[in-house]
Amino acid sequence: MNKVLSLVLLCVSLNTMAGQNSFWRTHTLVMIYASTCPHCHHQAEVLAPLVQSENIAHQLFSLDNQPLPQFKQFSLAPSGLLQAAYPDGKVSYPALFIVANHSLKLYPLSYGFLDSYELNNRLLGLKEKITQYEANTYES
């Protein structure tokens, strides 16, 4: 029953997000993962249909230079990204961020697994906050 509810909520969220893809022309969803991490595999299973159906710009960064089955394209996580994503030096994964392409500002979305409902809610909320913040920052 929970899977059915999650699927229904995902469809509602996706319909709400339809037409808002201009955000993803200027921002990229980033996932940091390790191929040996079961939570990372679960996160990729949730993330893959979302980025495909919504045409979300995305980039995956591996900590062990190995792909996940759902995403064949990936890069080894550069040290600069890891320093920005984990300023305290404590690396946890999976981790999701939104990156502003023009400024390379990193906005944390999650550290740890999010199911589809949580992911959609956080994406919608963070996208709105980023849009407001950047409108105020770059209008001045």
PDB file of C-alpha atoms in Angstrom, residues 5-7 9-10 13 46 109-110 112-126:
ATOM      1  CA  LEU A   5       0.596   5.825  -2.188  1.00  0.00           C
ATOM      2  CA  SER A   6       4.149   6.891  -2.988  1.00  0.00           C
ATOM      3  CA  LEU A   7       3.509   6.356  -6.696  1.00  0.00           C
ATOM      4  CA  LEU A   9       2.021  11.216  -4.697  1.00  0.00           C
ATOM      5  CA  LEU A  10       4.922  11.083  -7.137  1.00  0.00           C
ATOM      6  CA  SER A  13       4.150  16.062  -7.646  1.00  0.00           C
ATOM      7  CA  VAL A  46      14.133   6.619  -6.934  1.00  0.00           C
ATOM      8  CA  LEU A 109      19.114  18.772  -0.685  1.00  0.00           C
ATOM      9  CA  SER A 110      19.791  15.685   1.436  1.00  0.00           C
ATOM     10  CA  GLY A 112      21.062  10.038   3.226  1.00  0.00           C
ATOM     11  CA  PHE A 113      18.265   8.231   1.402  1.00  0.00           C
ATOM     12  CA  LEU A 114      15.008   9.971   0.441  1.00  0.00           C
ATOM     13  CA  ASP A 115      11.972   8.083  -0.823  1.00  0.00           C
ATOM     14  CA  SER A 116      10.107   9.519  -3.814  1.00  0.00           C
ATOM     15  CA  TYR A 117       7.637  11.470  -1.680  1.00  0.00           C
ATOM     16  CA  GLU A 118      10.371  13.077   0.440  1.00  0.00           C
ATOM     17  CA  LEU A 119      12.526  13.753  -2.614  1.00  0.00           C
ATOM     18  CA  ASN A 120       9.721  15.512  -4.468  1.00  0.00           C
ATOM     19  CA  ASN A 121       8.736  17.581  -1.439  1.00  0.00           C
ATOM     20  CA  ARG A 122      12.304  18.681  -0.803  1.00  0.00           C
ATOM     21  CA  LEU A 123      12.933  19.408  -4.474  1.00  0.00           C
ATOM     22  CA  LEU A 124       9.833  21.577  -4.743  1.00  0.00           C
ATOM     23  CA  GLY A 125      10.640  23.451  -1.538  1.00  0.00           C
ATOM     24  CA  LEU A 126      14.312  23.966  -2.283  1.00  0.00           C
TER      25      LEU A 126
END
